[in-house]
Amino acid sequence: AQKITQTQPGMFVQEKEAVTLDCTYDTSDPSYGLFWYKQPSSGEMIFLIYQGSYDQQNATEGRYSLNFQKARKSANLVISASQLGDSAMYFCAMREGDRNTDKLIFGTGTRLQVFP
Amino acid sequence: SQTIHQWPATLVQPVGSPLSLECTVEGTSNPNLYWYRQAAGRGLQLLFYSVGIGQISSEVPQNLSASRPQDRQFILSSKKLLLSDSGFYLCAWRRDARAGGYTFGSGTRLTVV
């Protein structure tokens, strides 16, 4: 079964508008972490934002915010005021396990295209 | 400063040839290290991870192997490449358990011909 599910293969958004990228996860571990990464065409993986399973508040990093709904097991990324440079692949990932076994598992990604 | 190096950036290898990709980390000790593969237009698949020298965990049965001969060195190998081994290989290390905890190398684009 998929541990991380991203149901949107592609999304379009107009410049300066906000966009939400969906992510749901599946785990029985009470301690886990959720990440979003951006991958431009160059291939590099750029860390955007992190949410811990015990964090009470939703994470925010500049124009990025994570809408964490624990009961629904969802961790959607919200990008406000989209810019042309935001066009890229976006991956949701989950960390499971303790210090000796932790792994970062990725979803299949969403390709975001920002148009003028 | 803490950095991760991965090389080569691109590689074209014939079927049946051996493979060795190297990843090194600087500025830290005893990091958790990871090898991922990304097929064209797809997500990242975890191949191997290591929590210490000589300790390798394999996630997916395949034609590849990994080794960690030194604390900050992680090597991905194959004795005989297959066409299906083509892809984008990324090394990563875990800085800490929280924000920004995983940093990725710049990747190696492998094409098996």
Coordinates of C-alpha atoms in Angstrom, one line a residue:
Chain A
A1 CA 0.0 0.0 0.0
Q2 CA 1.1 3.5 -0.7
K3 CA 2.5 5.3 2.3
I4 CA 2.4 8.7 0.6
T5 CA -0.2 9.6 -1.9
Q6 CA -0.2 12.6 -4.2
T7 CA -3.3 12.5 -6.3
Q8 CA -2.5 15.4 -8.6
P9 CA -0.1 14.5 -11.3
G10 CA -0.2 18.1 -12.6
M11 CA -1.5 21.5 -11.5
F12 CA -1.7 24.9 -13.2
V13 CA -1.9 28.2 -11.3
Q14 CA -1.7 31.8 -12.5
E15 CA 1.1 34.0 -11.2
K16 CA 0.3 35.7 -7.9
E17 CA -2.5 33.3 -7.1
A18 CA -2.3 30.7 -4.3
V19 CA -2.2 26.9 -5.0
T20 CA -2.7 23.9 -2.8
L21 CA -0.9 20.6 -3.5
D22 CA -2.4 17.6 -1.9
C23 CA -0.7 14.9 0.2
T24 CA -2.1 12.1 2.3
Y25 CA -0.1 9.6 4.2
D26 CA -0.5 6.3 6.0
T27 CA 1.4 5.2 9.1
S28 CA 0.8 3.5 12.4
D29 CA 3.9 5.1 14.0
P30 CA 2.9 7.8 16.5
S31 CA 6.1 9.7 15.8
Y32 CA 6.7 10.8 12.2
G33 CA 7.7 13.8 10.1
L34 CA 6.3 15.2 6.9
F35 CA 8.4 17.0 4.4
W36 CA 7.8 18.9 1.1
Y37 CA 10.6 19.1 -1.5
K38 CA 10.8 21.0 -4.7
Q39 CA 12.6 19.6 -7.7
P40 CA 13.3 22.0 -10.6
S41 CA 14.3 20.7 -14.0
S42 CA 17.9 20.6 -12.9
G43 CA 17.0 17.7 -10.7
E44 CA 18.2 19.1 -7.3
M45 CA 16.0 18.4 -4.3
I46 CA 15.2 21.6 -2.5
F47 CA 13.7 21.3 1.0
L48 CA 10.7 23.6 1.5
I49 CA 9.0 22.8 4.8
Y50 CA 8.7 20.3 7.6
Q51 CA 5.9 19.3 10.0
G52 CA 6.4 17.0 13.0
S53 CA 3.6 14.7 14.1
Y54 CA 3.5 16.3 17.5
D55 CA 3.7 19.8 16.3
Q56 CA 0.6 21.7 17.4
Q57 CA 0.8 24.5 14.9
N58 CA 0.9 24.2 11.1
A59 CA 4.4 24.9 9.7
T60 CA 5.1 28.0 7.7
E61 CA 8.2 29.0 5.7
G62 CA 7.8 32.3 3.9
R63 CA 5.3 31.7 1.0
Y64 CA 5.0 28.0 2.0
S65 CA 2.6 26.7 4.6
L66 CA 1.6 23.2 5.4
N67 CA -2.0 22.4 6.2
F68 CA -1.6 19.6 8.6
Q69 CA -4.8 17.6 9.4
K70 CA -3.6 14.8 11.6
A71 CA -7.0 13.0 11.9
R72 CA -7.4 13.0 8.2
K73 CA -3.7 12.1 7.7
S74 CA -3.2 14.9 5.2
A75 CA -0.4 17.4 4.8
N76 CA -1.2 19.7 2.0
L77 CA 1.3 22.3 0.8
V78 CA 0.0 25.8 0.2
I79 CA 2.0 28.2 -1.9
S80 CA 0.8 31.7 -1.7
A81 CA 1.5 34.4 -4.3
S82 CA 2.8 32.0 -6.9
Q83 CA 5.8 33.0 -9.0
L84 CA 7.0 31.8 -12.4
G85 CA 10.0 30.3 -10.6
D86 CA 7.7 28.0 -8.6
S87 CA 7.2 25.8 -11.7
A88 CA 8.7 22.5 -10.8
M89 CA 7.9 19.0 -9.4
Y90 CA 6.8 18.9 -5.8
F91 CA 7.2 15.9 -3.6
C92 CA 5.6 15.1 -0.3
A93 CA 7.7 12.8 1.9
M94 CA 7.3 11.1 5.3
R95 CA 9.9 10.1 7.8
E96 CA 9.3 7.0 9.8
G97 CA 11.3 5.1 12.3
D98 CA 13.8 5.9 15.0
R99 CA 17.4 7.1 14.8
N100 CA 18.6 3.7 13.6
T101 CA 15.9 2.9 11.2
D102 CA 14.5 6.1 9.9
K103 CA 13.7 6.4 6.2
L104 CA 12.3 9.1 4.1
I105 CA 9.5 7.8 1.8
F106 CA 8.3 9.9 -1.1
G107 CA 5.1 10.3 -3.0
T108 CA 4.9 10.3 -6.8
G109 CA 5.0 14.0 -7.1
T110 CA 2.9 16.9 -8.5
R111 CA 4.1 18.9 -11.5
L112 CA 3.2 22.6 -10.9
Q113 CA 3.1 25.0 -13.8
V114 CA 2.8 28.7 -13.1
F115 CA 1.6 30.8 -16.0
P116 CA 1.7 34.6 -16.4
Chain B
S1 CA 30.1 23.7 6.8
Q2 CA 28.1 20.6 6.1
T3 CA 28.0 19.6 2.5
I4 CA 27.3 16.5 0.4
H5 CA 29.2 15.6 -2.8
Q6 CA 28.1 13.2 -5.4
W7 CA 29.8 12.3 -8.6
P8 CA 29.8 11.9 -11.5
A9 CA 26.9 14.2 -12.7
T10 CA 26.2 12.2 -15.8
L11 CA 27.2 8.7 -16.9
V12 CA 26.5 6.6 -20.0
Q13 CA 27.4 3.0 -19.6
P14 CA 26.9 -0.1 -21.8
V15 CA 24.7 -3.0 -20.6
G16 CA 26.7 -5.5 -18.7
S17 CA 29.4 -3.0 -17.5
P18 CA 30.1 -2.3 -13.8
L19 CA 29.0 0.8 -11.9
S20 CA 30.4 2.7 -9.0
L21 CA 28.7 5.9 -7.8
E22 CA 30.3 7.7 -4.8
C23 CA 28.8 10.0 -2.2
T24 CA 30.7 11.8 0.5
V25 CA 29.6 14.1 3.3
E26 CA 31.6 16.8 4.9
G27 CA 31.3 18.6 8.2
T28 CA 29.5 15.9 10.2
S29 CA 30.1 12.6 11.7
N30 CA 28.1 9.4 11.8
P31 CA 25.4 10.6 9.5
N32 CA 22.5 8.4 8.2
L33 CA 23.1 8.0 4.5
Y34 CA 20.6 7.1 1.7
W35 CA 20.6 6.2 -2.0
Y36 CA 17.5 6.9 -4.0
R37 CA 16.7 6.3 -7.7
Q38 CA 14.3 8.3 -9.7
A39 CA 13.0 7.0 -13.0
A40 CA 12.1 9.6 -15.7
G41 CA 9.1 11.5 -14.6
R42 CA 8.6 9.5 -11.5
G43 CA 9.0 9.8 -7.7
L44 CA 12.0 8.8 -5.6
Q45 CA 12.5 5.2 -4.7
L46 CA 14.6 4.4 -1.6
L47 CA 17.2 1.8 -2.6
F48 CA 19.6 1.6 0.4
Y49 CA 20.2 3.3 3.7
S50 CA 23.1 3.1 6.2
V51 CA 23.3 4.1 9.8
G52 CA 27.0 3.4 10.2
I53 CA 30.2 2.0 8.7
G54 CA 29.5 -1.4 7.2
Q55 CA 25.8 -1.2 8.0
I56 CA 23.6 -1.4 4.9
S57 CA 19.9 -1.9 4.7
S58 CA 18.3 -2.7 1.3
E59 CA 14.8 -1.6 0.5
V60 CA 14.3 -3.1 -2.9
P61 CA 15.7 -6.3 -4.4
Q62 CA 17.7 -5.4 -7.4
N63 CA 20.8 -5.5 -9.4
L64 CA 22.5 -3.0 -7.2
S65 CA 24.5 -3.1 -4.0
A66 CA 25.8 -0.4 -1.6
S67 CA 28.7 -0.2 0.7
R68 CA 29.9 2.2 3.4
P69 CA 33.7 1.8 3.8
Q70 CA 34.1 5.0 5.8
D71 CA 31.9 7.1 8.1
R72 CA 31.2 9.8 5.5
Q73 CA 31.4 7.7 2.3
F74 CA 28.6 5.8 0.7
I75 CA 29.0 3.9 -2.6
L76 CA 26.4 2.4 -4.9
S77 CA 27.6 -0.4 -7.2
S78 CA 26.6 -2.9 -9.7
K79 CA 28.6 -5.8 -11.3
K80 CA 26.6 -5.8 -14.5
L81 CA 24.3 -3.0 -15.4
L82 CA 20.8 -3.6 -16.9
L83 CA 18.9 -1.3 -19.2
S84 CA 16.4 -0.9 -16.3
D85 CA 19.1 0.6 -14.1
S86 CA 18.9 3.8 -16.0
G87 CA 17.7 6.7 -13.9
F88 CA 18.6 9.6 -11.7
Y89 CA 20.5 8.6 -8.6
L90 CA 20.4 10.8 -5.5
C91 CA 22.4 10.4 -2.4
A92 CA 21.1 12.0 0.8
W93 CA 22.1 12.4 4.4
R94 CA 20.1 13.1 7.5
R95 CA 21.2 16.2 9.4
D96 CA 18.8 16.0 12.2
A97 CA 15.3 14.7 12.9
R98 CA 13.5 18.0 12.4
A99 CA 13.3 20.7 9.8
G100 CA 15.6 20.4 6.8
G101 CA 16.7 17.1 8.2
Y102 CA 17.6 15.5 4.9
T103 CA 19.9 17.0 2.4
F104 CA 20.4 15.7 -1.1
G105 CA 23.4 15.6 -3.4
S106 CA 23.2 17.0 -6.9
G107 CA 22.5 13.6 -8.4
T108 CA 23.9 11.3 -11.1
R109 CA 22.0 10.8 -14.3
L110 CA 22.8 7.3 -15.5
T111 CA 21.9 6.1 -18.9
V112 CA 22.5 2.4 -19.7
V113 CA 22.8 1.8 -23.4

